[in-house]
Short mmCIF file of N, CA and C in Angstrom, two decimals:
data_model
loop_
_atom_site.label_atom_id
_atom_site.label_comp_id
_atom_site.label_asym_id
_atom_site.label_seq_id
_atom_site.Cartn_x
_atom_site.Cartn_y
_atom_site.Cartn_z
N LEU A 1 100.88 90.54 116.79
CA LEU A 1 99.79 90.34 115.84
C LEU A 1 100.30 89.65 114.58
N GLN A 2 101.45 90.12 114.09
CA GLN A 2 101.97 89.54 112.86
C GLN A 2 102.42 88.10 113.08
N GLN A 3 102.85 87.77 114.28
CA GLN A 3 103.32 86.42 114.57
C GLN A 3 102.19 85.41 114.45
N ASN A 4 100.94 85.84 114.66
CA ASN A 4 99.80 84.93 114.67
C ASN A 4 99.22 84.66 113.29
N ILE A 5 99.72 85.31 112.28
CA ILE A 5 99.19 85.08 110.93
C ILE A 5 99.72 83.76 110.41
N SER A 6 98.83 82.95 109.93
CA SER A 6 99.29 81.65 109.41
C SER A 6 99.14 81.62 107.90
N GLU A 7 100.13 81.07 107.24
CA GLU A 7 100.11 80.98 105.78
C GLU A 7 99.01 80.05 105.30
N SER A 8 98.59 79.10 106.14
CA SER A 8 97.57 78.14 105.72
C SER A 8 96.21 78.80 105.53
N LYS A 9 96.01 79.97 106.10
CA LYS A 9 94.72 80.65 105.99
C LYS A 9 94.75 81.67 104.87
N LEU A 10 94.95 81.20 103.66
CA LEU A 10 94.93 82.09 102.52
C LEU A 10 93.51 82.54 102.25
N HIS A 11 93.38 83.62 101.58
CA HIS A 11 92.08 84.19 101.28
C HIS A 11 91.28 83.22 100.42
N ASP A 12 90.18 82.74 100.95
CA ASP A 12 89.35 81.80 100.23
C ASP A 12 88.74 82.47 99.01
N GLY A 13 89.04 81.94 97.85
CA GLY A 13 88.48 82.48 96.62
C GLY A 13 88.99 83.87 96.29
N ALA A 14 90.22 84.18 96.67
CA ALA A 14 90.77 85.50 96.40
C ALA A 14 90.87 85.72 94.90
N ASN A 15 90.26 86.75 94.46
CA ASN A 15 90.26 87.11 93.05
C ASN A 15 91.23 88.28 92.88
N PRO A 16 92.36 88.06 92.20
CA PRO A 16 93.34 89.14 92.07
C PRO A 16 92.78 90.38 91.38
N VAL A 17 91.86 90.21 90.45
CA VAL A 17 91.28 91.37 89.77
C VAL A 17 90.45 92.19 90.75
N GLU A 18 89.66 91.50 91.57
CA GLU A 18 88.86 92.20 92.57
C GLU A 18 89.76 92.86 93.63
N GLN A 19 90.80 92.16 94.05
CA GLN A 19 91.75 92.75 94.99
C GLN A 19 92.36 94.02 94.41
N ASN A 20 92.75 93.95 93.16
CA ASN A 20 93.36 95.09 92.48
C ASN A 20 92.40 96.28 92.41
N GLN A 21 91.13 96.01 92.10
CA GLN A 21 90.14 97.08 92.00
C GLN A 21 89.92 97.77 93.34
N TYR A 22 89.84 96.99 94.41
CA TYR A 22 89.63 97.59 95.72
C TYR A 22 90.86 98.34 96.21
N CYS A 23 92.03 97.83 95.90
CA CYS A 23 93.26 98.55 96.25
C CYS A 23 93.32 99.87 95.51
N GLU A 24 92.94 99.86 94.24
CA GLU A 24 92.93 101.09 93.45
C GLU A 24 91.91 102.09 94.01
N LEU A 25 90.76 101.60 94.47
CA LEU A 25 89.76 102.48 95.08
C LEU A 25 90.35 103.18 96.31
N LEU A 26 91.07 102.44 97.14
CA LEU A 26 91.67 103.05 98.32
C LEU A 26 92.73 104.07 97.95
N LEU A 27 93.53 103.75 96.94
CA LEU A 27 94.57 104.69 96.50
C LEU A 27 93.96 105.96 95.90
N GLN A 28 92.84 105.82 95.19
CA GLN A 28 92.17 107.00 94.64
C GLN A 28 91.65 107.89 95.76
N GLN A 29 91.15 107.27 96.83
CA GLN A 29 90.69 108.07 97.97
C GLN A 29 91.84 108.84 98.60
N ILE A 30 93.01 108.22 98.68
CA ILE A 30 94.17 108.91 99.25
C ILE A 30 94.56 110.08 98.36
N ARG A 31 94.59 109.85 97.05
CA ARG A 31 94.96 110.92 96.11
C ARG A 31 93.95 112.05 96.11
N ARG A 32 92.68 111.69 96.21
CA ARG A 32 91.62 112.69 96.12
C ARG A 32 91.49 113.49 97.41
N SER A 33 91.42 112.82 98.53
CA SER A 33 91.07 113.51 99.76
C SER A 33 92.18 113.52 100.79
N GLY A 34 93.27 112.81 100.54
CA GLY A 34 94.33 112.77 101.52
C GLY A 34 94.01 111.92 102.73
N GLY A 35 92.96 111.13 102.66
CA GLY A 35 92.65 110.24 103.77
C GLY A 35 91.56 110.76 104.69
N SER A 36 90.47 111.23 104.12
CA SER A 36 89.37 111.74 104.93
C SER A 36 88.54 110.59 105.48
N GLU A 37 87.39 110.94 106.04
CA GLU A 37 86.49 109.92 106.59
C GLU A 37 86.03 108.93 105.52
N VAL A 38 85.91 109.40 104.27
CA VAL A 38 85.51 108.51 103.18
C VAL A 38 86.56 107.41 102.99
N TYR A 39 87.82 107.80 103.12
CA TYR A 39 88.91 106.83 103.00
C TYR A 39 88.78 105.75 104.07
N TRP A 40 88.57 106.16 105.31
CA TRP A 40 88.47 105.17 106.40
C TRP A 40 87.24 104.29 106.23
N HIS A 41 86.15 104.87 105.73
CA HIS A 41 84.96 104.06 105.46
C HIS A 41 85.26 103.03 104.37
N ASP A 42 85.88 103.48 103.29
CA ASP A 42 86.22 102.56 102.20
C ASP A 42 87.22 101.51 102.64
N LEU A 43 88.17 101.90 103.48
CA LEU A 43 89.17 100.95 103.95
C LEU A 43 88.52 99.83 104.76
N THR A 44 87.63 100.18 105.67
CA THR A 44 86.97 99.13 106.46
C THR A 44 86.00 98.34 105.61
N LEU A 45 85.34 98.99 104.65
CA LEU A 45 84.39 98.31 103.78
C LEU A 45 85.10 97.39 102.80
N CYS A 46 86.24 97.83 102.26
CA CYS A 46 86.95 97.09 101.23
C CYS A 46 87.93 96.07 101.79
N SER A 47 88.10 96.02 103.08
CA SER A 47 89.11 95.12 103.63
C SER A 47 88.74 93.66 103.38
N THR A 48 87.47 93.33 103.28
CA THR A 48 87.06 91.94 103.06
C THR A 48 87.53 91.41 101.71
N PRO A 49 87.33 92.12 100.59
CA PRO A 49 87.82 91.57 99.33
C PRO A 49 89.34 91.62 99.16
N ILE A 50 90.03 92.45 99.93
CA ILE A 50 91.46 92.60 99.73
C ILE A 50 92.23 91.50 100.45
N VAL A 51 91.94 91.29 101.72
CA VAL A 51 92.68 90.31 102.51
C VAL A 51 91.71 89.50 103.37
N PRO A 52 92.13 88.30 103.83
CA PRO A 52 91.25 87.51 104.69
C PRO A 52 91.05 88.17 106.04
N LYS A 53 90.08 87.66 106.76
CA LYS A 53 89.67 88.27 108.03
C LYS A 53 90.81 88.40 109.03
N ASP A 54 91.67 87.39 109.12
CA ASP A 54 92.74 87.46 110.11
C ASP A 54 93.86 88.42 109.71
N HIS A 55 93.82 88.97 108.51
CA HIS A 55 94.81 89.94 108.06
C HIS A 55 94.29 91.38 108.12
N ARG A 56 93.01 91.57 108.42
CA ARG A 56 92.41 92.91 108.38
C ARG A 56 93.08 93.92 109.31
N PRO A 57 93.44 93.55 110.54
CA PRO A 57 94.11 94.57 111.38
C PRO A 57 95.40 95.09 110.76
N ILE A 58 96.13 94.23 110.09
CA ILE A 58 97.36 94.68 109.44
C ILE A 58 97.03 95.60 108.27
N LEU A 59 95.95 95.30 107.53
CA LEU A 59 95.55 96.19 106.44
C LEU A 59 95.17 97.56 106.97
N LEU A 60 94.53 97.63 108.13
CA LEU A 60 94.18 98.92 108.71
C LEU A 60 95.43 99.70 109.11
N VAL A 61 96.43 99.01 109.65
CA VAL A 61 97.69 99.68 109.99
C VAL A 61 98.37 100.17 108.73
N ILE A 62 98.41 99.32 107.71
CA ILE A 62 99.03 99.73 106.44
C ILE A 62 98.25 100.89 105.82
N GLY A 63 96.92 100.85 105.95
CA GLY A 63 96.10 101.96 105.45
C GLY A 63 96.44 103.28 106.12
N PHE A 64 96.66 103.22 107.43
CA PHE A 64 97.07 104.44 108.14
C PHE A 64 98.45 104.91 107.68
N LEU A 65 99.37 103.97 107.53
CA LEU A 65 100.71 104.33 107.06
C LEU A 65 100.68 104.91 105.65
N LEU A 66 99.82 104.36 104.80
CA LEU A 66 99.67 104.91 103.44
C LEU A 66 99.15 106.34 103.49
N LYS A 67 98.18 106.57 104.35
CA LYS A 67 97.60 107.90 104.49
C LYS A 67 98.66 108.90 104.92
N VAL A 68 99.47 108.54 105.90
CA VAL A 68 100.50 109.45 106.39
C VAL A 68 101.62 109.61 105.36
N ALA A 69 102.04 108.50 104.77
CA ALA A 69 103.16 108.54 103.83
C ALA A 69 102.82 109.30 102.55
N CYS A 70 101.58 109.27 102.13
CA CYS A 70 101.19 109.92 100.87
C CYS A 70 100.69 111.34 101.06
N GLY A 71 100.63 111.81 102.28
CA GLY A 71 100.17 113.16 102.54
C GLY A 71 101.18 114.20 102.08
N PRO A 72 100.73 115.44 101.97
CA PRO A 72 101.65 116.50 101.54
C PRO A 72 102.69 116.77 102.62
N LEU A 73 103.82 117.25 102.19
CA LEU A 73 104.92 117.54 103.11
C LEU A 73 105.05 119.05 103.25
N ARG A 74 104.74 119.52 104.44
CA ARG A 74 104.95 120.94 104.71
C ARG A 74 106.38 121.11 105.22
N ARG A 75 106.80 122.29 105.35
CA ARG A 75 108.20 122.57 105.70
C ARG A 75 108.47 122.52 107.20
N TYR A 76 107.72 121.75 107.94
CA TYR A 76 107.98 121.60 109.37
C TYR A 76 108.81 120.34 109.59
N PRO A 77 109.84 120.40 110.44
CA PRO A 77 110.65 119.21 110.69
C PRO A 77 109.83 118.03 111.21
N ARG A 78 108.78 118.32 111.96
CA ARG A 78 107.92 117.26 112.48
C ARG A 78 107.26 116.50 111.34
N ASP A 79 106.79 117.19 110.32
CA ASP A 79 106.14 116.53 109.19
C ASP A 79 107.10 115.66 108.41
N VAL A 80 108.34 116.12 108.26
CA VAL A 80 109.34 115.32 107.57
C VAL A 80 109.61 114.04 108.35
N ARG A 81 109.75 114.16 109.66
CA ARG A 81 110.02 112.99 110.49
C ARG A 81 108.86 112.01 110.48
N ILE A 82 107.64 112.52 110.50
CA ILE A 82 106.46 111.63 110.47
C ILE A 82 106.39 110.90 109.14
N LYS A 83 106.65 111.61 108.04
CA LYS A 83 106.63 110.96 106.72
C LYS A 83 107.73 109.89 106.64
N CYS A 84 108.91 110.21 107.13
CA CYS A 84 110.02 109.23 107.11
C CYS A 84 109.68 108.02 107.98
N LEU A 85 109.06 108.27 109.14
CA LEU A 85 108.66 107.16 110.01
C LEU A 85 107.64 106.27 109.32
N ALA A 86 106.65 106.88 108.65
CA ALA A 86 105.63 106.10 107.94
C ALA A 86 106.28 105.28 106.82
N LEU A 87 107.22 105.86 106.10
CA LEU A 87 107.89 105.13 105.03
C LEU A 87 108.73 103.98 105.58
N GLU A 88 109.41 104.20 106.70
CA GLU A 88 110.21 103.14 107.31
C GLU A 88 109.32 102.02 107.85
N LEU A 89 108.17 102.38 108.41
CA LEU A 89 107.24 101.34 108.89
C LEU A 89 106.64 100.56 107.73
N LEU A 90 106.36 101.23 106.62
CA LEU A 90 105.92 100.51 105.42
C LEU A 90 107.00 99.56 104.92
N LEU A 91 108.24 99.98 105.02
CA LEU A 91 109.35 99.12 104.64
C LEU A 91 109.38 97.87 105.52
N GLY A 92 109.19 98.05 106.82
CA GLY A 92 109.14 96.89 107.72
C GLY A 92 107.99 95.96 107.41
N GLN A 93 106.82 96.53 107.08
CA GLN A 93 105.67 95.70 106.71
C GLN A 93 105.95 94.96 105.41
N LEU A 94 106.59 95.62 104.46
CA LEU A 94 106.92 94.98 103.19
C LEU A 94 107.85 93.80 103.41
N LYS A 95 108.87 93.99 104.24
CA LYS A 95 109.81 92.91 104.52
C LYS A 95 109.12 91.72 105.17
N PHE A 96 108.16 92.00 106.05
CA PHE A 96 107.48 90.90 106.74
C PHE A 96 106.44 90.22 105.86
N LEU A 97 105.65 91.00 105.13
CA LEU A 97 104.50 90.46 104.41
C LEU A 97 104.82 89.92 103.03
N LYS A 98 106.01 90.16 102.51
CA LYS A 98 106.30 89.75 101.14
C LYS A 98 106.28 88.24 100.95
N SER A 99 106.39 87.49 102.02
CA SER A 99 106.39 86.03 101.89
C SER A 99 104.98 85.44 101.90
N TYR A 100 103.97 86.24 102.14
CA TYR A 100 102.59 85.75 102.16
C TYR A 100 101.93 86.01 100.82
N ARG A 101 101.43 84.98 100.20
CA ARG A 101 100.79 85.10 98.88
C ARG A 101 99.61 86.05 98.89
N VAL A 102 98.88 86.08 99.99
CA VAL A 102 97.68 86.90 100.06
C VAL A 102 97.99 88.40 99.95
N TRP A 103 99.23 88.77 100.21
CA TRP A 103 99.62 90.17 100.17
C TRP A 103 100.27 90.58 98.86
N GLU A 104 100.37 89.68 97.89
CA GLU A 104 101.02 90.03 96.62
C GLU A 104 100.34 91.20 95.93
N VAL A 105 99.04 91.12 95.75
CA VAL A 105 98.32 92.18 95.02
C VAL A 105 98.33 93.50 95.80
N PRO A 106 97.99 93.50 97.10
CA PRO A 106 98.04 94.80 97.80
C PRO A 106 99.44 95.44 97.81
N LEU A 107 100.46 94.63 98.00
CA LEU A 107 101.81 95.21 98.00
C LEU A 107 102.18 95.74 96.62
N ARG A 108 101.79 95.02 95.56
CA ARG A 108 102.06 95.49 94.20
C ARG A 108 101.34 96.79 93.90
N ARG A 109 100.18 97.00 94.49
CA ARG A 109 99.41 98.21 94.23
C ARG A 109 99.84 99.37 95.12
N PHE A 110 100.10 99.10 96.40
CA PHE A 110 100.35 100.18 97.34
C PHE A 110 101.76 100.76 97.27
N ILE A 111 102.77 99.90 97.24
CA ILE A 111 104.15 100.37 97.35
C ILE A 111 104.58 101.24 96.16
N PRO A 112 104.30 100.85 94.90
CA PRO A 112 104.69 101.74 93.79
C PRO A 112 104.03 103.12 93.87
N ASP A 113 102.76 103.16 94.27
CA ASP A 113 102.10 104.46 94.38
C ASP A 113 102.73 105.32 95.46
N VAL A 114 103.08 104.71 96.58
CA VAL A 114 103.74 105.46 97.65
C VAL A 114 105.05 106.04 97.14
N ILE A 115 105.80 105.23 96.43
CA ILE A 115 107.09 105.70 95.91
C ILE A 115 106.89 106.83 94.91
N LEU A 116 105.96 106.65 93.98
CA LEU A 116 105.75 107.67 92.95
C LEU A 116 105.15 108.95 93.51
N LEU A 117 104.23 108.83 94.48
CA LEU A 117 103.62 110.03 95.06
C LEU A 117 104.61 110.83 95.90
N ASN A 118 105.66 110.18 96.37
CA ASN A 118 106.63 110.85 97.23
C ASN A 118 107.90 111.25 96.51
N THR A 119 107.95 111.07 95.19
CA THR A 119 109.16 111.40 94.45
C THR A 119 109.52 112.88 94.60
N GLN A 120 108.54 113.76 94.50
CA GLN A 120 108.84 115.19 94.61
C GLN A 120 109.35 115.55 96.00
N TRP A 121 108.83 114.86 97.02
CA TRP A 121 109.31 115.14 98.38
C TRP A 121 110.71 114.55 98.59
N GLY A 122 110.99 113.45 97.91
CA GLY A 122 112.30 112.85 98.02
C GLY A 122 113.39 113.72 97.43
N ILE A 123 113.03 114.48 96.40
CA ILE A 123 114.01 115.38 95.80
C ILE A 123 114.28 116.58 96.70
N SER A 124 113.26 117.02 97.42
CA SER A 124 113.44 118.22 98.24
C SER A 124 114.00 117.92 99.63
N ASP A 125 113.97 116.67 100.08
CA ASP A 125 114.46 116.35 101.42
C ASP A 125 115.27 115.06 101.38
N VAL A 126 116.48 115.10 101.90
CA VAL A 126 117.38 113.95 101.83
C VAL A 126 116.89 112.78 102.70
N ASP A 127 116.25 113.06 103.82
CA ASP A 127 115.76 111.98 104.68
C ASP A 127 114.63 111.21 104.00
N VAL A 128 113.73 111.94 103.36
CA VAL A 128 112.64 111.28 102.63
C VAL A 128 113.22 110.49 101.47
N PHE A 129 114.23 111.04 100.80
CA PHE A 129 114.86 110.34 99.70
C PHE A 129 115.46 109.01 100.16
N GLN A 130 116.16 109.01 101.29
CA GLN A 130 116.76 107.78 101.80
C GLN A 130 115.70 106.75 102.17
N SER A 131 114.59 107.20 102.75
CA SER A 131 113.50 106.27 103.08
C SER A 131 112.88 105.68 101.82
N LEU A 132 112.68 106.53 100.81
CA LEU A 132 112.15 106.05 99.53
C LEU A 132 113.11 105.09 98.85
N GLN A 133 114.38 105.39 98.93
CA GLN A 133 115.39 104.53 98.33
C GLN A 133 115.36 103.13 98.97
N SER A 134 115.26 103.07 100.28
CA SER A 134 115.19 101.78 100.98
C SER A 134 113.93 101.02 100.58
N LEU A 135 112.81 101.73 100.51
CA LEU A 135 111.55 101.10 100.12
C LEU A 135 111.62 100.59 98.69
N LEU A 136 112.19 101.37 97.79
CA LEU A 136 112.32 100.96 96.39
C LEU A 136 113.22 99.74 96.25
N ILE A 137 114.34 99.74 96.94
CA ILE A 137 115.26 98.60 96.86
C ILE A 137 114.59 97.32 97.36
N GLU A 138 113.87 97.42 98.46
CA GLU A 138 113.19 96.23 99.00
C GLU A 138 112.09 95.78 98.05
N PHE A 139 111.36 96.73 97.44
CA PHE A 139 110.31 96.36 96.50
C PHE A 139 110.89 95.67 95.27
N LEU A 140 112.05 96.12 94.83
CA LEU A 140 112.69 95.51 93.67
C LEU A 140 113.19 94.09 93.97
N ARG A 141 113.32 93.74 95.22
CA ARG A 141 113.76 92.39 95.60
C ARG A 141 112.63 91.37 95.61
N LEU A 142 111.40 91.80 95.42
CA LEU A 142 110.28 90.86 95.42
C LEU A 142 110.43 89.87 94.29
N ASP A 143 109.92 88.69 94.50
CA ASP A 143 110.09 87.60 93.54
C ASP A 143 109.05 87.59 92.43
N TYR A 144 108.12 88.49 92.43
CA TYR A 144 107.05 88.45 91.45
C TYR A 144 106.95 89.78 90.71
N GLN A 145 106.30 89.73 89.59
CA GLN A 145 105.96 90.88 88.76
C GLN A 145 107.17 91.68 88.29
N LEU A 146 107.98 91.04 87.50
CA LEU A 146 109.17 91.70 86.95
C LEU A 146 108.81 92.91 86.09
N MET A 147 107.74 92.79 85.30
CA MET A 147 107.35 93.88 84.43
C MET A 147 106.92 95.10 85.23
N GLU A 148 106.15 94.89 86.31
CA GLU A 148 105.72 96.01 87.14
C GLU A 148 106.92 96.70 87.78
N ARG A 149 107.89 95.92 88.17
CA ARG A 149 109.09 96.50 88.78
C ARG A 149 109.85 97.35 87.76
N ALA A 150 109.93 96.87 86.53
CA ALA A 150 110.62 97.62 85.49
C ALA A 150 109.89 98.93 85.18
N VAL A 151 108.57 98.89 85.10
CA VAL A 151 107.78 100.10 84.84
C VAL A 151 107.93 101.09 85.99
N LEU A 152 107.90 100.59 87.23
CA LEU A 152 108.07 101.46 88.38
C LEU A 152 109.44 102.14 88.36
N LEU A 153 110.46 101.39 88.07
CA LEU A 153 111.80 101.95 88.02
C LEU A 153 111.90 103.02 86.94
N GLU A 154 111.29 102.73 85.78
CA GLU A 154 111.29 103.71 84.69
C GLU A 154 110.57 104.99 85.10
N HIS A 155 109.38 104.85 85.75
CA HIS A 155 108.63 106.03 86.19
C HIS A 155 109.41 106.83 87.23
N CYS A 156 110.07 106.13 88.14
CA CYS A 156 110.86 106.83 89.16
C CYS A 156 112.00 107.62 88.51
N LEU A 157 112.68 107.01 87.58
CA LEU A 157 113.78 107.71 86.92
C LEU A 157 113.29 108.89 86.11
N VAL A 158 112.16 108.72 85.43
CA VAL A 158 111.59 109.83 84.65
C VAL A 158 111.15 110.95 85.59
N ASN A 159 110.51 110.59 86.72
CA ASN A 159 110.10 111.62 87.68
C ASN A 159 111.30 112.37 88.24
N PHE A 160 112.34 111.66 88.60
CA PHE A 160 113.53 112.32 89.14
C PHE A 160 114.15 113.24 88.10
N CYS A 161 114.21 112.81 86.86
CA CYS A 161 114.81 113.64 85.81
C CYS A 161 113.95 114.87 85.53
N ASN A 162 112.62 114.71 85.48
CA ASN A 162 111.72 115.81 85.20
C ASN A 162 111.66 116.81 86.33
N LEU A 163 111.67 116.34 87.58
CA LEU A 163 111.53 117.23 88.71
C LEU A 163 112.81 118.01 88.98
N ASP A 164 113.92 117.49 88.53
CA ASP A 164 115.19 118.15 88.80
C ASP A 164 115.44 119.33 87.88
N THR A 165 114.77 119.35 86.73
CA THR A 165 115.02 120.42 85.77
C THR A 165 114.13 121.61 86.00
#
């Protein structure tokens, strides 16, 4: 599926402000409900303003990964492995999609929230920490939004310092 995406089919009339608002709406649904039916409704409804039509299946996959990665971590080994798998798959999507302009806004909105929402779980579990570390390092390698990267790094360091005490 990813092989068939062409760079020439950029989102016609993509408005970064509108993309940002819809991405924020999806993230609020994850924070509020953990990914209920409302989240899936909003994801399918909001996919049009976020990415072009040929990118929607990937947005749905990323939406599922966001839902799993941002969910609470119970003390079952299965839950830890599922969260780590979701974070690693998000890392793979980030590596692949970072070269497409149409994904700049969604990646800038989704990845920092995933990292910040999982900071507490990263402190309590070494596997989650390693997955978050890989995701953070890859996010910091992006060629755009230096200020956002600096703010994210600052928030991560503050979260790690606050949660450890």
